[in-house]
Amino acid sequence: MSRLIIALFLFFYITTMSQQTDSRYQPQKYVELTNPDWVKNATIYELNIRQFSQEGTFKAIEKQLPRLKKMGINIIWLMPVQPIGVINRKGSLGSYYSVKDYLKVNPEFGTDADFRSLVKAIHAQGMYVILDWVANHSSWDNTLATQHPEWYTKSREGKFQSTPWRDYDDIIDFDYSQPGLRKYMTEALKFWVKEYDIDGYRCDVASFVPIDFWENARKELDEIKPVFMLAEAKDKELHRKAFDATYNWTLWNILHQIAINNKSVKTLGEAYIAEHVSIFPKEGIRMNFIDNHDKNSWEGNQYSNFGPALKAVTVFTVMMDGMPLVYSGQEAGLDRSLLFFERDPIEWKKHENEALYTTLFALKHKNQALWNGKYGGEMVRIMNDKMDQIISFVREKNGDKVITFINLSMEKVQVNFDTSYDSGNYTNLFTGKPQRISEKMTITMEPWEYLVLHQSKD
């Protein structure tokens, strides 16, 4: 071997080794926080305390916890439990999100002991509980407004003001440039974890509060116990050091347009899924929903928003990447908007929605392909010849596999699938019967029809 060849070899060897050890060229981890282990295959339930029972109390919730556990719920999200402001109150009972005292329990729902009992009852069912937290603003009559007026934003006239450009005149906004406010709010968050053993928070309008506040708060909370944090926001930056999960507003909007305005399914793939699998951090969990208190209160209900597509889009939101949410009453076929500032109890009855959730969540819990964030399998497209109407994809993880075909259109469609990479024996989720997939498959699908097939390594 000539000296030139040896020199070239050494040059390329040293260069390669240098690149492998030079941190400038190494992939950098985007998400720095660690999810609690119990989040990996969890589902979530938003519980509207005021409307959940005829009594509207903490005690009344306990009676239904076994039903929620049986349905497959893991995390109970309680809407705000603190006292509600009286000054500028909306309606007779006011908004949950106009907090009068961050460290007390709303007597409308019960006593301190009742709340403590509810948390213990949720834990006894093997479930977890997170509180809705309103960090961006308080009620006008919160004592902080008189004790620390400097903690609030002011109008040009020097007066308290609500969130700019929004019709929230029952609340006034905080000023997070104030270190004292940051310390107070962090200590208040820690108080409920220490005092009541709750497991985390759903944070209202999280992106309206500086991200560095949330990042520090998360760090201090995790020093007490591992917590789960859900942001009412869609910013991926929130996942770095603050939040486990964020809202999937984009998905709701696209599915709504497909269901109501017959938008092409290509919109779902090109405007959402492509970005999700390519750009969004895999460790970040998106919360998928068909309804929540905001949508239900102000924009219609699950039936008016999705019509005959409801079951199909529900299946999609559980089969795709993310943590699925159920809002109070969805499982009972809630077909109206619940009043927000008054009592308006849900009518509980047996309904096919509950059976659907139970079936979907049972598969999600046991099949790793459907687990949340980094714990689950990536969505990989299965090609078909009706891509503007049919969504088809596979998810796979550690030998577990789920294939989903959904007709997201109001037309009957004969569709051909290229399943050459996924041929084999599966189980039909909804019939329990074995089903063979060949290398090419042709199916006639009714409007909004869905087919879910699964395999397990066990």
CSV table of C-alpha atoms in Angstrom, one decimal:
chain,number,residue,atom,x,y,z
A,1,MET,CA,0.0,0.0,0.0
A,2,SER,CA,1.5,3.3,-1.1
A,3,ARG,CA,2.1,6.1,1.3
A,4,LEU,CA,-0.5,8.2,-0.5
A,5,ILE,CA,-3.2,5.5,0.0
A,6,ILE,CA,-2.2,5.2,3.7
A,7,ALA,CA,-2.4,8.9,4.1
A,8,LEU,CA,-5.8,9.1,2.5
A,9,PHE,CA,-7.1,6.2,4.6
A,10,LEU,CA,-5.8,7.9,7.8
A,11,PHE,CA,-7.4,11.2,6.7
A,12,PHE,CA,-10.8,9.8,6.1
A,13,TYR,CA,-10.6,7.6,9.2
A,14,ILE,CA,-9.7,10.6,11.4
A,15,THR,CA,-12.3,12.8,9.8
A,16,THR,CA,-15.1,10.2,10.3
A,17,MET,CA,-14.1,9.6,13.9
A,18,SER,CA,-14.0,13.3,14.5
A,19,GLN,CA,-17.5,13.7,13.1
A,20,GLN,CA,-18.8,10.9,15.3
A,21,THR,CA,-17.4,12.4,18.5
A,22,ASP,CA,-18.0,16.1,17.6
A,23,SER,CA,-21.2,17.1,19.4
A,24,ARG,CA,-22.0,19.6,16.7
A,25,TYR,CA,-22.9,16.8,14.4
A,26,GLN,CA,-24.8,14.6,16.8
A,27,PRO,CA,-28.6,14.5,16.8
A,28,GLN,CA,-29.9,16.5,19.7
A,29,LYS,CA,-32.8,15.4,21.8
A,30,TYR,CA,-35.7,17.9,21.5
A,31,VAL,CA,-37.9,16.8,24.5
A,32,GLU,CA,-36.0,16.9,27.7
A,33,LEU,CA,-38.7,15.9,30.2
A,34,THR,CA,-39.6,12.4,31.1
A,35,ASN,CA,-43.3,11.2,31.1
A,36,PRO,CA,-44.6,9.3,34.1
A,37,ASP,CA,-44.6,5.6,33.3
A,38,TRP,CA,-48.4,5.4,33.7
A,39,VAL,CA,-48.9,7.9,30.8
A,40,LYS,CA,-47.6,5.5,28.1
A,41,ASN,CA,-51.0,4.0,27.2
A,42,ALA,CA,-53.4,6.3,29.1
A,43,THR,CA,-56.7,7.7,28.1
A,44,ILE,CA,-58.2,10.8,29.6
A,45,TYR,CA,-61.7,11.9,30.7
A,46,GLU,CA,-62.8,15.5,31.2
A,47,LEU,CA,-65.2,15.6,34.1
A,48,ASN,CA,-67.6,18.6,34.3
A,49,ILE,CA,-68.3,18.4,38.1
A,50,ARG,CA,-71.3,20.8,38.0
A,51,GLN,CA,-73.1,18.8,35.3
A,52,PHE,CA,-71.9,15.2,36.0
A,53,SER,CA,-74.6,14.3,38.5
A,54,GLN,CA,-78.0,15.6,39.7
A,55,GLU,CA,-76.2,16.7,42.9
A,56,GLY,CA,-73.2,18.3,41.1
A,57,THR,CA,-70.8,17.3,43.9
A,58,PHE,CA,-67.5,15.5,44.6
A,59,LYS,CA,-69.4,12.8,46.5
A,60,ALA,CA,-71.7,12.0,43.6
A,61,ILE,CA,-68.7,11.5,41.3
A,62,GLU,CA,-67.4,8.6,43.4
A,63,LYS,CA,-70.4,6.5,42.5
A,64,GLN,CA,-69.5,6.5,38.8
A,65,LEU,CA,-65.8,5.9,39.1
A,66,PRO,CA,-66.1,2.1,38.7
A,67,ARG,CA,-68.0,2.7,35.4
A,68,LEU,CA,-65.3,5.0,34.1
A,69,LYS,CA,-62.6,2.5,35.0
A,70,LYS,CA,-64.5,-0.3,33.3
A,71,MET,CA,-64.8,1.8,30.1
A,72,GLY,CA,-61.0,2.1,30.1
A,73,ILE,CA,-60.3,5.6,31.5
A,74,ASN,CA,-56.9,6.1,33.2
A,75,ILE,CA,-56.8,9.9,33.9
A,76,ILE,CA,-59.6,11.9,35.4
A,77,TRP,CA,-59.3,15.6,34.5
A,78,LEU,CA,-61.4,17.6,36.9
A,79,MET,CA,-62.5,21.1,35.7
A,80,PRO,CA,-61.5,23.8,38.2
A,81,VAL,CA,-62.3,23.0,41.8
A,82,GLN,CA,-61.6,26.4,43.4
A,83,PRO,CA,-64.2,29.0,44.5
A,84,ILE,CA,-65.6,31.1,41.7
A,85,GLY,CA,-65.6,35.0,41.8
A,86,VAL,CA,-68.8,36.9,42.4
A,87,ILE,CA,-68.0,40.3,41.0
A,88,ASN,CA,-68.9,40.5,37.3
A,89,ARG,CA,-70.0,36.8,37.5
A,90,LYS,CA,-71.6,35.3,34.4
A,91,GLY,CA,-74.9,33.6,35.0
A,92,SER,CA,-76.0,32.6,38.5
A,93,LEU,CA,-73.1,30.2,39.2
A,94,GLY,CA,-70.3,31.8,37.2
A,95,SER,CA,-67.4,30.4,35.2
A,96,TYR,CA,-65.1,27.7,36.6
A,97,TYR,CA,-62.3,29.8,35.1
A,98,SER,CA,-62.9,32.8,37.2
A,99,VAL,CA,-60.9,31.7,40.3
A,100,LYS,CA,-61.4,33.5,43.5
A,101,ASP,CA,-59.0,31.6,45.7
A,102,TYR,CA,-56.3,29.3,44.4
A,103,LEU,CA,-55.9,27.4,47.6
A,104,LYS,CA,-59.5,26.5,48.5
A,105,VAL,CA,-62.2,24.2,47.4
A,106,ASN,CA,-65.5,25.5,45.9
A,107,PRO,CA,-68.3,24.9,48.4
A,108,GLU,CA,-70.7,24.4,45.5
A,109,PHE,CA,-69.0,21.0,44.9
A,110,GLY,CA,-68.5,20.0,48.6
A,111,THR,CA,-66.0,20.3,51.4
A,112,ASP,CA,-62.2,19.9,51.6
A,113,ALA,CA,-62.8,16.5,53.1
A,114,ASP,CA,-65.1,15.6,50.2
A,115,PHE,CA,-62.4,16.5,47.6
A,116,ARG,CA,-59.7,14.6,49.5
A,117,SER,CA,-62.0,11.6,49.5
A,118,LEU,CA,-62.6,11.9,45.8
A,119,VAL,CA,-58.9,11.9,45.0
A,120,LYS,CA,-58.4,8.8,47.2
A,121,ALA,CA,-61.3,7.1,45.5
A,122,ILE,CA,-59.9,7.8,42.0
A,123,HIS,CA,-56.5,6.4,43.1
A,124,ALA,CA,-58.3,3.3,44.6
A,125,GLN,CA,-59.6,2.5,41.2
A,126,GLY,CA,-56.1,2.6,39.8
A,127,MET,CA,-56.8,5.9,38.0
A,128,TYR,CA,-55.0,9.2,38.2
A,129,VAL,CA,-56.4,12.7,38.7
A,130,ILE,CA,-55.3,16.1,37.3
A,131,LEU,CA,-56.8,19.5,38.1
A,132,ASP,CA,-57.7,22.2,35.6
A,133,TRP,CA,-55.4,25.1,36.5
A,134,VAL,CA,-56.1,28.8,35.6
A,135,ALA,CA,-52.8,30.6,35.7
A,136,ASN,CA,-53.4,33.4,33.2
A,137,HIS,CA,-56.1,35.3,35.1
A,138,SER,CA,-58.2,35.4,38.3
A,139,SER,CA,-61.6,36.7,39.3
A,140,TRP,CA,-62.0,40.4,40.1
A,141,ASP,CA,-62.5,39.6,43.8
A,142,ASN,CA,-59.5,37.3,44.2
A,143,THR,CA,-57.6,38.7,47.3
A,144,LEU,CA,-54.5,38.9,45.1
A,145,ALA,CA,-56.1,41.9,43.3
A,146,THR,CA,-56.0,43.9,46.6
A,147,GLN,CA,-53.0,42.4,48.2
A,148,HIS,CA,-50.8,42.5,45.0
A,149,PRO,CA,-52.3,44.8,42.4
A,150,GLU,CA,-48.9,45.0,40.8
A,151,TRP,CA,-49.2,41.4,39.7
A,152,TYR,CA,-51.9,42.3,37.2
A,153,THR,CA,-51.8,43.8,33.7
A,154,LYS,CA,-53.3,47.3,33.4
A,155,SER,CA,-55.1,49.1,30.7
A,156,ARG,CA,-53.9,52.5,29.3
A,157,GLU,CA,-56.0,54.1,32.0
A,158,GLY,CA,-54.1,52.1,34.6
A,159,LYS,CA,-57.1,49.8,35.4
A,160,PHE,CA,-57.4,46.0,35.7
A,161,GLN,CA,-58.2,44.4,32.3
A,162,SER,CA,-59.3,41.1,31.0
A,163,THR,CA,-57.5,39.1,28.3
A,164,PRO,CA,-57.1,41.6,25.4
A,165,TRP,CA,-59.5,41.2,22.5
A,166,ARG,CA,-61.6,38.5,24.3
A,167,ASP,CA,-65.0,38.8,25.9
A,168,TYR,CA,-63.9,37.6,29.3
A,169,ASP,CA,-65.1,40.5,31.4
A,170,ASP,CA,-65.5,38.3,34.5
A,171,ILE,CA,-61.7,37.9,34.9
A,172,ILE,CA,-58.6,40.0,35.0
A,173,ASP,CA,-55.2,39.1,33.6
A,174,PHE,CA,-51.9,38.5,35.5
A,175,ASP,CA,-48.6,40.1,34.6
A,176,TYR,CA,-45.9,37.4,34.5
A,177,SER,CA,-43.1,39.9,34.4
A,178,GLN,CA,-43.6,39.9,38.2
A,179,PRO,CA,-41.3,37.4,40.1
A,180,GLY,CA,-43.6,37.5,43.1
A,181,LEU,CA,-46.5,36.2,41.0
A,182,ARG,CA,-44.4,33.5,39.5
A,183,LYS,CA,-43.4,32.2,43.0
A,184,TYR,CA,-46.9,32.4,44.3
A,185,MET,CA,-48.4,30.5,41.4
A,186,THR,CA,-45.7,27.9,41.5
A,187,GLU,CA,-46.3,27.4,45.2
A,188,ALA,CA,-50.0,27.1,44.6
A,189,LEU,CA,-49.4,24.4,42.0
A,190,LYS,CA,-47.2,22.5,44.5
A,191,PHE,CA,-49.8,22.9,47.2
A,192,TRP,CA,-52.4,20.7,45.6
A,193,VAL,CA,-49.8,18.0,44.8
A,194,LYS,CA,-48.5,18.0,48.3
A,195,GLU,CA,-51.7,18.5,50.2
A,196,TYR,CA,-54.1,16.3,48.2
A,197,ASP,CA,-51.8,14.0,46.2
A,198,ILE,CA,-53.1,14.9,42.8
A,199,ASP,CA,-51.1,13.7,39.8
A,200,GLY,CA,-50.8,16.8,37.6
A,201,TYR,CA,-52.6,19.6,35.8
A,202,ARG,CA,-54.5,20.6,32.7
A,203,CYS,CA,-53.4,24.2,32.2
A,204,ASP,CA,-55.9,26.7,30.8
A,205,VAL,CA,-54.7,28.8,27.8
A,206,ALA,CA,-51.2,27.6,28.6
A,207,SER,CA,-49.6,29.5,25.7
A,208,PHE,CA,-50.8,32.8,27.1
A,209,VAL,CA,-48.4,32.3,30.1
A,210,PRO,CA,-44.6,32.5,29.5
A,211,ILE,CA,-43.1,29.1,28.7
A,212,ASP,CA,-40.2,29.7,31.1
A,213,PHE,CA,-42.7,29.9,34.0
A,214,TRP,CA,-44.1,26.5,33.0
A,215,GLU,CA,-40.7,24.9,32.6
A,216,ASN,CA,-39.6,25.9,36.1
A,217,ALA,CA,-43.0,24.9,37.6
A,218,ARG,CA,-42.7,21.5,36.0
A,219,LYS,CA,-39.2,21.1,37.4
A,220,GLU,CA,-40.4,22.0,40.9
A,221,LEU,CA,-43.5,19.7,40.7
A,222,ASP,CA,-41.4,16.7,39.6
A,223,GLU,CA,-39.3,17.2,42.7
A,224,ILE,CA,-42.4,16.3,44.7
A,225,LYS,CA,-43.6,13.4,42.5
A,226,PRO,CA,-43.7,12.6,38.7
A,227,VAL,CA,-46.6,14.6,37.3
A,228,PHE,CA,-48.6,14.7,34.1
A,229,MET,CA,-49.0,18.1,32.5
A,230,LEU,CA,-51.6,18.8,29.7
A,231,ALA,CA,-51.5,22.2,28.0
A,232,GLU,CA,-54.5,23.8,26.4
A,233,ALA,CA,-52.3,24.8,23.5
A,234,LYS,CA,-50.8,23.3,20.4
A,235,ASP,CA,-47.2,24.7,20.4
A,236,LYS,CA,-44.6,22.0,20.1
A,237,GLU,CA,-42.1,24.1,22.2
A,238,LEU,CA,-44.3,23.4,25.3
A,239,HIS,CA,-43.1,19.8,25.1
A,240,ARG,CA,-39.4,20.5,25.7
A,241,LYS,CA,-39.4,20.9,29.4
A,242,ALA,CA,-42.9,21.7,30.6
A,243,PHE,CA,-45.8,19.6,29.2
A,244,ASP,CA,-46.4,15.9,28.4
A,245,ALA,CA,-49.4,16.6,26.2
A,246,THR,CA,-50.9,19.4,24.1
A,247,TYR,CA,-54.3,19.9,22.4
A,248,ASN,CA,-54.8,18.6,18.9
A,249,TRP,CA,-57.0,21.5,17.7
A,250,THR,CA,-55.8,21.1,14.1
A,251,LEU,CA,-57.1,17.5,13.9
A,252,TRP,CA,-60.5,18.5,15.2
A,253,ASN,CA,-60.9,21.2,12.7
A,254,ILE,CA,-59.9,18.9,9.7
A,255,LEU,CA,-62.2,16.1,10.8
A,256,HIS,CA,-65.0,18.5,11.3
A,257,GLN,CA,-64.6,19.8,7.7
A,258,ILE,CA,-64.5,16.2,6.4
A,259,ALA,CA,-67.6,15.3,8.3
A,260,ILE,CA,-69.7,18.4,7.6
A,261,ASN,CA,-68.4,19.9,4.4
A,262,ASN,CA,-67.2,16.7,2.6
A,263,LYS,CA,-63.6,17.8,2.4
A,264,SER,CA,-61.2,15.4,0.8
A,265,VAL,CA,-59.3,13.0,3.1
A,266,LYS,CA,-56.2,14.2,1.4
A,267,THR,CA,-56.5,17.3,3.6
A,268,LEU,CA,-56.1,15.0,6.6
A,269,GLY,CA,-53.0,13.4,5.2
A,270,GLU,CA,-51.3,16.4,3.7
A,271,ALA,CA,-52.4,19.2,6.1
A,272,TYR,CA,-52.0,17.2,9.3
A,273,ILE,CA,-50.5,13.7,9.3
A,274,ALA,CA,-47.5,14.5,7.1
A,275,GLU,CA,-46.5,17.3,9.4
A,276,HIS,CA,-47.2,15.3,12.5
A,277,VAL,CA,-44.9,12.4,11.6
A,278,SER,CA,-42.2,14.6,10.1
A,279,ILE,CA,-42.0,17.6,12.4
A,280,PHE,CA,-43.7,17.0,15.7
A,281,PRO,CA,-41.4,15.5,18.4
A,282,LYS,CA,-42.2,11.8,18.8
A,283,GLU,CA,-41.9,12.2,22.6
A,284,GLY,CA,-44.7,14.8,22.6
A,285,ILE,CA,-48.2,13.5,23.1
A,286,ARG,CA,-51.1,15.2,21.3
A,287,MET,CA,-54.5,14.9,23.0
A,288,ASN,CA,-57.1,13.9,20.4
A,289,PHE,CA,-60.8,14.8,21.0
A,290,ILE,CA,-64.2,14.9,19.4
A,291,ASP,CA,-65.6,17.1,22.2
A,292,ASN,CA,-64.5,19.1,25.2
A,293,HIS,CA,-66.1,21.8,27.4
A,294,ASP,CA,-65.1,24.6,25.0
A,295,LYS,CA,-66.5,22.9,21.9
A,296,ASN,CA,-69.6,21.6,23.6
A,297,SER,CA,-70.5,24.9,25.3
A,298,TRP,CA,-70.0,27.3,22.4
A,299,GLU,CA,-69.7,25.4,19.1
A,300,GLY,CA,-72.3,22.5,19.2
A,301,ASN,CA,-72.2,18.9,20.3
A,302,GLN,CA,-70.6,15.7,19.0
A,303,TYR,CA,-73.6,15.0,16.8
A,304,SER,CA,-74.1,18.5,15.3
A,305,ASN,CA,-70.4,18.7,14.7
A,306,PHE,CA,-69.8,15.3,13.1
A,307,GLY,CA,-73.2,13.9,12.2
A,308,PRO,CA,-73.2,10.3,10.7
A,309,ALA,CA,-69.3,10.5,10.7
A,310,LEU,CA,-69.2,10.4,14.6
A,311,LYS,CA,-68.2,6.8,15.0
A,312,ALA,CA,-65.7,6.8,12.2
A,313,VAL,CA,-63.9,9.9,13.5
A,314,THR,CA,-64.0,8.5,17.0
A,315,VAL,CA,-62.3,5.4,15.8
A,316,PHE,CA,-59.7,7.4,14.0
A,317,THR,CA,-58.8,9.6,17.0
A,318,VAL,CA,-58.1,6.4,19.1
A,319,MET,CA,-56.2,4.5,16.4
A,320,MET,CA,-53.9,7.4,15.4
A,321,ASP,CA,-51.0,8.7,17.4
A,322,GLY,CA,-52.1,10.5,20.5
A,323,MET,CA,-54.0,10.3,23.8
A,324,PRO,CA,-57.8,10.1,23.3
A,325,LEU,CA,-60.2,12.3,25.4
A,326,VAL,CA,-63.8,11.6,26.4
A,327,TYR,CA,-65.8,14.6,27.6
A,328,SER,CA,-68.5,14.1,30.2
A,329,GLY,CA,-71.6,12.6,28.7
A,330,GLN,CA,-70.2,11.6,25.3
A,331,GLU,CA,-70.4,8.0,26.3
A,332,ALA,CA,-74.1,8.4,27.1
A,333,GLY,CA,-74.9,10.0,23.7
A,334,LEU,CA,-74.9,13.6,24.8
A,335,ASP,CA,-76.6,15.4,22.0
A,336,ARG,CA,-76.8,19.0,23.3
A,337,SER,CA,-74.6,21.8,24.6
A,338,LEU,CA,-74.4,21.8,28.4
A,339,LEU,CA,-75.1,25.2,30.0
A,340,PHE,CA,-71.8,26.7,31.3
A,341,PHE,CA,-72.9,29.1,34.0
A,342,GLU,CA,-75.9,27.2,35.4
A,343,ARG,CA,-76.7,23.7,36.6
A,344,ASP,CA,-77.6,21.4,33.6
A,345,PRO,CA,-77.1,17.8,34.7
A,346,ILE,CA,-76.3,15.1,32.1
A,347,GLU,CA,-78.9,12.5,31.5
A,348,TRP,CA,-77.1,9.2,32.1
A,349,LYS,CA,-78.2,6.2,30.1
A,350,LYS,CA,-76.7,3.1,28.4
A,351,HIS,CA,-75.5,4.0,25.0
A,352,GLU,CA,-73.6,2.4,22.1
A,353,ASN,CA,-70.9,5.0,22.5
A,354,GLU,CA,-69.8,3.6,25.8
A,355,ALA,CA,-69.4,0.1,24.2
A,356,LEU,CA,-67.4,1.6,21.4
A,357,TYR,CA,-65.0,3.4,23.8
A,358,THR,CA,-64.6,0.3,25.9
A,359,THR,CA,-63.6,-1.8,22.9
A,360,LEU,CA,-61.2,0.8,21.5
A,361,PHE,CA,-59.6,1.5,24.8
A,362,ALA,CA,-59.1,-2.2,25.7
A,363,LEU,CA,-57.1,-2.6,22.5
A,364,LYS,CA,-55.1,0.6,23.2
A,365,HIS,CA,-54.1,-0.6,26.6
A,366,LYS,CA,-52.8,-4.0,25.5
A,367,ASN,CA,-51.4,-3.3,22.0
A,368,GLN,CA,-48.2,-1.3,22.1
A,369,ALA,CA,-48.7,-0.1,18.5
A,370,LEU,CA,-51.4,2.2,19.9
A,371,TRP,CA,-49.5,3.6,22.9
A,372,ASN,CA,-48.8,7.3,23.4
A,373,GLY,CA,-45.9,9.3,22.1
A,374,LYS,CA,-42.6,7.5,21.9
A,375,TYR,CA,-44.1,4.4,23.4
A,376,GLY,CA,-46.3,3.7,20.4
A,377,GLY,CA,-45.8,3.0,16.7
A,378,GLU,CA,-45.6,5.6,14.0
A,379,MET,CA,-48.5,6.0,11.5
A,380,VAL,CA,-47.4,4.5,8.2
A,381,ARG,CA,-49.7,5.0,5.2
A,382,ILE,CA,-51.1,2.0,3.4
A,383,MET,CA,-51.7,3.0,-0.2
A,384,ASN,CA,-55.1,2.7,-1.8
A,385,ASP,CA,-56.8,3.9,-5.0
A,386,LYS,CA,-59.3,6.1,-3.3
A,387,MET,CA,-57.0,8.4,-1.3
A,388,ASP,CA,-59.5,11.3,-1.4
A,389,GLN,CA,-62.1,9.2,0.6
A,390,ILE,CA,-60.3,6.4,2.4
A,391,ILE,CA,-57.7,6.7,5.1
A,392,SER,CA,-55.6,3.6,5.6
A,393,PHE,CA,-52.5,3.1,7.8
A,394,VAL,CA,-50.6,0.7,10.0
A,395,ARG,CA,-48.9,1.2,13.4
A,396,GLU,CA,-46.4,-1.3,14.7
A,397,LYS,CA,-44.3,-1.6,17.9
A,398,ASN,CA,-42.4,-4.4,19.5
A,399,GLY,CA,-44.3,-7.1,17.5
A,400,ASP,CA,-47.7,-5.6,18.1
A,401,LYS,CA,-49.5,-4.3,15.0
A,402,VAL,CA,-52.8,-2.5,14.2
A,403,ILE,CA,-54.1,-1.8,10.7
A,404,THR,CA,-56.9,0.8,10.2
A,405,PHE,CA,-59.1,1.3,7.2
A,406,ILE,CA,-61.8,4.1,7.4
A,407,ASN,CA,-64.1,5.4,4.7
A,408,LEU,CA,-64.2,9.1,5.7
A,409,SER,CA,-66.8,10.0,3.1
A,410,MET,CA,-70.6,9.9,2.7
A,411,GLU,CA,-70.3,7.6,-0.4
A,412,LYS,CA,-70.1,3.9,-0.8
A,413,VAL,CA,-66.7,3.1,-2.2
A,414,GLN,CA,-65.0,0.0,-3.7
A,415,VAL,CA,-61.3,0.4,-2.8
A,416,ASN,CA,-58.1,-1.5,-3.6
A,417,PHE,CA,-55.4,-1.6,-1.0
A,418,ASP,CA,-51.7,-2.4,-1.4
A,419,THR,CA,-51.2,-4.6,1.6
A,420,SER,CA,-48.2,-6.5,0.3
A,421,TYR,CA,-46.0,-5.5,3.3
A,422,ASP,CA,-48.7,-6.3,5.8
A,423,SER,CA,-50.1,-9.6,4.6
A,424,GLY,CA,-50.9,-12.1,7.3
A,425,ASN,CA,-53.4,-13.2,9.9
A,426,TYR,CA,-55.2,-10.7,12.1
A,427,THR,CA,-58.1,-10.4,14.4
A,428,ASN,CA,-61.1,-8.1,13.6
A,429,LEU,CA,-61.5,-5.8,16.6
A,430,PHE,CA,-65.2,-5.5,16.3
A,431,THR,CA,-66.2,-9.0,15.5
A,432,GLY,CA,-63.4,-10.9,17.3
A,433,LYS,CA,-63.0,-13.1,14.3
A,434,PRO,CA,-59.8,-14.0,12.5
A,435,GLN,CA,-59.2,-12.2,9.2
A,436,ARG,CA,-56.6,-12.9,6.5
A,437,ILE,CA,-54.9,-10.0,4.7
A,438,SER,CA,-53.5,-10.9,1.3
A,439,GLU,CA,-50.9,-8.9,-0.7
A,440,LYS,CA,-53.7,-7.1,-2.5
A,441,MET,CA,-57.1,-6.5,-1.0
A,442,THR,CA,-60.3,-5.1,-2.4
A,443,ILE,CA,-63.1,-4.0,-0.1
A,444,THR,CA,-66.5,-2.3,-0.6
A,445,MET,CA,-67.0,0.2,2.2
A,446,GLU,CA,-70.2,1.8,3.2
A,447,PRO,CA,-70.2,5.6,4.1
A,448,TRP,CA,-68.2,6.1,7.3
A,449,GLU,CA,-67.5,2.4,7.6
A,450,TYR,CA,-64.3,1.4,9.5
A,451,LEU,CA,-62.3,-1.8,9.8
A,452,VAL,CA,-59.6,-2.3,12.5
A,453,LEU,CA,-57.4,-5.4,12.4
A,454,HIS,CA,-54.8,-6.3,15.0
A,455,GLN,CA,-51.9,-8.7,15.8
A,456,SER,CA,-50.0,-9.3,19.0
A,457,LYS,CA,-46.7,-10.8,19.7
A,458,ASP,CA,-48.2,-12.8,22.5
